[in-house]
């Protein structure tokens, strides 16, 4: 059975106004379900209902959104110094209902998730789920033993971290110019690495690679669990399909 909420809380969660605003709409008969007026703000209804509110269709919120975070954008909803953050990423009607799932550093690009479901967010972030995060990094050096170091564990000030190396290549600018987001040609790169981790601690991938002798020149997240960034352009977002969310929820 679907989760149920008070009607006024449901409308607030969909960004249709504050509590008093939506209660006024309800009592005046401006909320319609299948041709019938709903006039009781305390009535408990399914969160999946499609309603007509003040003449406009109001559909269920998506649970999860994938966003391509550009370089230098902060993972904060409000920045007191006016720097570029996440406050204007989603449509106005969704902004009060969504929160980022974890964060990326300002100098890391790529996949960032937004969730409207607190339980799903906890599931995605809980260490015991061991959800894979896949990154692509342009690195300054390419030590011979880099793969073995990462897979056996690299010691940092925050602990010992492991990564699975999926691919490791010499960096050739003429072949990899489409991977250049966040990379400055002023720095000479030797390697390109795809690696996966199952933790999301602050700057963990950068610290791990630095301590393994392969300092990061550009870092990009491509995948989180079953969610892939794909060809989503920087600054754009898309709704995650229900079957993908179900696959994420089933990860125990």
Short mmCIF file of C-alpha atoms in Angstrom, two decimals:
data_model
loop_
_atom_site.label_atom_id
_atom_site.label_comp_id
_atom_site.label_asym_id
_atom_site.label_seq_id
_atom_site.Cartn_x
_atom_site.Cartn_y
_atom_site.Cartn_z
CA UNK A 1 0.00 0.00 0.00
CA UNK A 2 1.12 3.53 -0.71
CA UNK A 3 2.28 5.85 2.06
CA UNK A 4 -0.43 8.26 3.21
CA UNK A 5 -0.18 11.89 4.32
CA UNK A 6 -2.51 14.65 5.42
CA UNK A 7 -3.78 16.44 2.32
CA UNK A 8 -2.34 19.80 3.40
CA UNK A 9 1.09 18.26 4.08
CA UNK A 10 1.03 16.55 0.70
CA UNK A 11 0.38 19.82 -1.12
CA UNK A 12 3.10 21.61 0.87
CA UNK A 13 5.56 18.82 0.01
CA UNK A 14 4.79 19.37 -3.67
CA UNK A 15 5.76 23.04 -3.41
CA UNK A 16 2.23 24.41 -3.76
CA UNK A 17 2.57 26.91 -0.93
CA UNK A 18 2.85 27.17 2.82
CA UNK A 19 0.50 25.30 5.13
CA UNK A 20 -1.98 28.17 5.47
CA UNK A 21 -1.97 28.76 1.72
CA UNK A 22 -2.83 25.17 0.86
CA UNK A 23 -5.41 24.89 3.63
CA UNK A 24 -7.15 27.91 2.13
CA UNK A 25 -7.15 26.26 -1.31
CA UNK A 26 -8.57 23.05 0.14
CA UNK A 27 -11.37 24.71 2.13
CA UNK A 28 -12.41 26.78 -0.89
CA UNK A 29 -12.84 23.63 -2.99
CA UNK A 30 -9.85 24.24 -5.26
CA UNK A 31 -8.43 20.72 -4.82
CA UNK A 32 -10.08 18.17 -7.09
CA UNK A 33 -9.68 14.39 -7.19
CA UNK A 34 -11.43 12.63 -10.08
CA UNK A 35 -14.04 15.38 -10.27
CA UNK A 36 -14.70 15.55 -6.50
CA UNK A 37 -13.69 18.45 -4.28
CA UNK A 38 -11.49 17.59 -1.29
CA UNK A 39 -12.28 20.12 1.47
CA UNK A 40 -10.71 18.57 4.59
CA UNK A 41 -7.02 19.54 5.06
CA UNK A 42 -6.57 16.74 7.60
CA UNK A 43 -7.86 14.00 5.27
CA UNK A 44 -5.17 11.35 4.80
CA UNK A 45 -4.52 10.54 1.16
CA UNK A 46 -2.02 8.50 -0.84
CA UNK A 47 1.18 10.35 -1.71
CA UNK A 48 0.81 8.96 -5.26
CA UNK A 49 -2.42 10.82 -6.04
CA UNK A 50 -2.72 12.99 -9.12
CA UNK A 51 -4.80 16.05 -8.18
CA UNK A 52 -6.02 19.21 -9.85
CA UNK A 53 -5.12 22.16 -7.63
CA UNK A 54 -6.42 25.60 -8.54
CA UNK A 55 -6.89 24.39 -12.11
CA UNK A 56 -3.39 22.93 -12.50
CA UNK A 57 -2.45 19.25 -12.50
CA UNK A 58 -0.38 18.23 -9.47
CA UNK A 59 1.35 14.87 -9.84
CA UNK A 60 3.44 12.81 -7.40
CA UNK A 61 6.99 14.02 -6.80
CA UNK A 62 9.77 11.90 -8.22
CA UNK A 63 11.76 10.12 -5.50
CA UNK A 64 15.19 10.61 -7.04
CA UNK A 65 16.81 12.99 -9.51
CA UNK A 66 20.28 12.72 -11.04
CA UNK A 67 22.13 15.99 -11.70
CA UNK A 68 25.41 16.74 -13.51
CA UNK A 69 27.29 19.06 -11.18
CA UNK A 70 29.59 21.45 -13.05
CA UNK A 71 33.07 22.47 -11.92
CA UNK A 72 33.27 24.96 -9.01
CA UNK A 73 29.61 24.61 -8.02
CA UNK A 74 29.19 24.16 -4.27
CA UNK A 75 27.02 21.37 -2.83
CA UNK A 76 25.12 23.71 -0.58
CA UNK A 77 21.54 24.91 -0.84
CA UNK A 78 22.36 28.38 0.46
CA UNK A 79 25.72 30.14 0.41
CA UNK A 80 26.03 33.33 2.53
CA UNK A 81 28.66 34.72 0.13
CA UNK A 82 26.52 34.27 -2.96
CA UNK A 83 28.71 31.65 -4.61
CA UNK A 84 27.20 29.18 -7.07
CA UNK A 85 25.29 26.48 -5.17
CA UNK A 86 22.40 24.09 -5.62
CA UNK A 87 19.57 26.46 -4.71
CA UNK A 88 18.45 27.10 -8.31
CA UNK A 89 19.20 23.68 -9.83
CA UNK A 90 15.66 22.25 -9.63
CA UNK A 91 12.34 23.84 -10.64
CA UNK A 92 10.92 26.23 -8.07
CA UNK A 93 8.00 23.92 -7.19
CA UNK A 94 10.45 21.16 -6.16
CA UNK A 95 13.09 23.10 -4.24
CA UNK A 96 11.57 22.76 -0.77
CA UNK A 97 10.98 19.03 -1.22
CA UNK A 98 14.40 17.81 -2.40
CA UNK A 99 17.78 17.54 -0.73
CA UNK A 100 21.16 16.41 -2.09
CA UNK A 101 22.30 12.88 -1.30
CA UNK A 102 25.77 13.48 0.08
CA UNK A 103 27.98 15.95 -1.75
CA UNK A 104 30.80 16.47 -4.22
CA UNK A 105 33.71 18.84 -3.69
CA UNK A 106 33.58 22.12 -5.61
CA UNK A 107 36.44 20.92 -7.82
CA UNK A 108 34.80 17.54 -8.55
CA UNK A 109 32.28 17.24 -11.37
CA UNK A 110 29.64 14.73 -12.30
CA UNK A 111 26.82 12.74 -10.76
CA UNK A 112 24.95 14.17 -7.78
CA UNK A 113 21.64 12.76 -6.57
CA UNK A 114 18.66 14.70 -5.19
CA UNK A 115 16.06 12.84 -3.12
CA UNK A 116 12.58 13.70 -1.87
CA UNK A 117 12.48 10.56 0.30
CA UNK A 118 14.40 10.62 3.59
CA UNK A 119 14.28 6.84 3.99
CA UNK A 120 15.74 6.37 0.50
CA UNK A 121 18.48 8.89 1.28
CA UNK A 122 19.46 7.01 4.44
CA UNK A 123 19.53 3.78 2.44
CA UNK A 124 21.80 5.30 -0.21
CA UNK A 125 24.26 6.76 2.30
CA UNK A 126 24.41 3.96 4.88
CA UNK A 127 27.89 2.38 4.90
CA UNK A 128 26.54 -1.17 5.25
CA UNK A 129 24.85 -0.94 1.82
CA UNK A 130 28.29 -0.63 0.17
CA UNK A 131 26.79 1.09 -2.85
CA UNK A 132 29.45 1.55 -5.50
CA UNK A 133 30.52 5.03 -6.56
CA UNK A 134 32.50 5.05 -9.81
CA UNK A 135 34.90 7.89 -10.60
CA UNK A 136 37.11 8.87 -13.51
CA UNK A 137 40.28 10.74 -12.59
CA UNK A 138 43.00 12.45 -14.56
CA UNK A 139 46.17 11.83 -12.54
CA UNK A 140 49.56 13.50 -12.44
CA UNK A 141 51.62 10.31 -12.34
CA UNK A 142 51.13 6.66 -13.18
CA UNK A 143 53.05 4.54 -10.63
CA UNK A 144 53.74 0.95 -11.67
CA UNK A 145 52.09 -0.43 -8.54
CA UNK A 146 49.08 1.92 -8.48
CA UNK A 147 46.47 -0.76 -9.13
CA UNK A 148 47.84 -3.04 -6.40
CA UNK A 149 48.10 -0.17 -3.89
CA UNK A 150 44.51 0.91 -4.38
CA UNK A 151 43.09 -2.60 -4.24
CA UNK A 152 45.03 -3.57 -1.10
CA UNK A 153 44.32 -0.28 0.70
CA UNK A 154 45.95 3.15 0.97
CA UNK A 155 46.59 4.73 4.36
CA UNK A 156 45.42 8.32 4.85
CA UNK A 157 44.88 10.57 7.87
CA UNK A 158 41.21 9.52 7.79
CA UNK A 159 41.90 5.79 7.69
CA UNK A 160 42.80 3.07 5.22
CA UNK A 161 40.70 3.11 2.04
CA UNK A 162 40.39 0.62 -0.78
CA UNK A 163 39.28 1.03 -4.37
CA UNK A 164 38.60 -1.31 -7.26
CA UNK A 165 40.48 -0.23 -10.38
CA UNK A 166 38.29 -0.78 -13.44
CA UNK A 167 40.61 0.69 -16.06
CA UNK A 168 43.99 2.42 -16.11
CA UNK A 169 45.39 4.16 -19.20
CA UNK A 170 48.14 6.58 -20.16
CA UNK A 171 46.61 10.03 -20.60
CA UNK A 172 46.84 11.24 -24.21
CA UNK A 173 45.31 14.68 -24.61
CA UNK A 174 44.56 14.14 -28.30
CA UNK A 175 42.54 11.00 -27.45
CA UNK A 176 40.96 12.09 -24.18
CA UNK A 177 39.99 15.70 -24.85
CA UNK A 178 36.33 14.74 -24.17
CA UNK A 179 37.38 13.96 -20.56
CA UNK A 180 38.76 17.43 -19.97
CA UNK A 181 36.09 18.88 -17.65
CA UNK A 182 38.02 20.21 -14.67
CA UNK A 183 41.46 19.57 -16.18
CA UNK A 184 43.86 22.43 -16.94
CA UNK A 185 46.41 21.84 -19.72
CA UNK A 186 48.85 23.83 -17.55
CA UNK A 187 49.29 20.61 -15.56
CA UNK A 188 50.96 17.65 -17.21
CA UNK A 189 48.89 14.50 -16.82
CA UNK A 190 50.26 10.99 -17.18
CA UNK A 191 47.30 8.77 -16.42
CA UNK A 192 43.56 8.26 -16.65
CA UNK A 193 41.94 5.92 -14.16
CA UNK A 194 38.44 4.57 -13.55
CA UNK A 195 37.97 3.37 -9.99
CA UNK A 196 35.09 2.38 -7.74
CA UNK A 197 34.70 2.86 -3.99
CA UNK A 198 31.94 1.91 -1.56
CA UNK A 199 32.33 4.85 0.84
CA UNK A 200 31.72 8.54 0.38
CA UNK A 201 33.96 10.23 2.92
CA UNK A 202 35.21 13.78 2.38
CA UNK A 203 37.84 13.97 -0.41
CA UNK A 204 38.53 10.26 0.06
CA UNK A 205 39.32 9.48 -3.58
CA UNK A 206 41.68 12.45 -3.87
CA UNK A 207 43.50 11.56 -0.63
CA UNK A 208 43.81 7.92 -1.62
CA UNK A 209 45.27 8.68 -5.05
CA UNK A 210 47.59 11.37 -3.68
CA UNK A 211 49.02 9.01 -1.06
CA UNK A 212 49.47 6.34 -3.74
CA UNK A 213 51.65 8.75 -5.73
CA UNK A 214 49.02 9.70 -8.32
CA UNK A 215 47.73 13.16 -7.37
CA UNK A 216 44.39 14.10 -8.96
CA UNK A 217 44.24 16.82 -11.60
CA UNK A 218 40.54 16.32 -12.38
CA UNK A 219 37.88 14.12 -10.80
CA UNK A 220 34.49 13.17 -12.17
CA UNK A 221 31.80 10.87 -10.73
CA UNK A 222 30.06 8.72 -13.35
CA UNK A 223 27.92 6.28 -11.37
CA UNK A 224 26.24 5.82 -7.96
CA UNK A 225 24.84 2.35 -7.38
CA UNK A 226 22.67 1.57 -10.40
CA UNK A 227 22.35 5.25 -11.38
CA UNK A 228 24.58 6.35 -14.26
CA UNK A 229 25.24 9.90 -15.41
CA UNK A 230 25.41 8.89 -19.06
CA UNK A 231 25.37 11.77 -21.54
CA UNK A 232 23.62 14.24 -19.22
CA UNK A 233 25.14 17.68 -19.86
CA UNK A 234 26.68 19.79 -17.06
CA UNK A 235 23.99 21.73 -15.21
CA UNK A 236 21.19 19.44 -16.42
CA UNK A 237 19.10 16.88 -14.50
CA UNK A 238 16.74 13.99 -15.16
CA UNK A 239 14.34 11.88 -13.11
CA UNK A 240 15.61 8.44 -12.13
CA UNK A 241 13.39 5.63 -13.44
CA UNK A 242 11.28 3.69 -10.88
CA UNK A 243 12.92 0.36 -11.79
CA UNK A 244 16.35 1.82 -11.02
CA UNK A 245 15.12 3.11 -7.66
CA UNK A 246 13.70 -0.33 -6.89
CA UNK A 247 17.09 -1.87 -7.67
CA UNK A 248 18.74 0.61 -5.28
CA UNK A 249 16.23 -0.17 -2.53
CA UNK A 250 16.81 -3.90 -2.91
CA UNK A 251 20.55 -3.49 -2.17
CA UNK A 252 21.00 -4.83 1.38
#
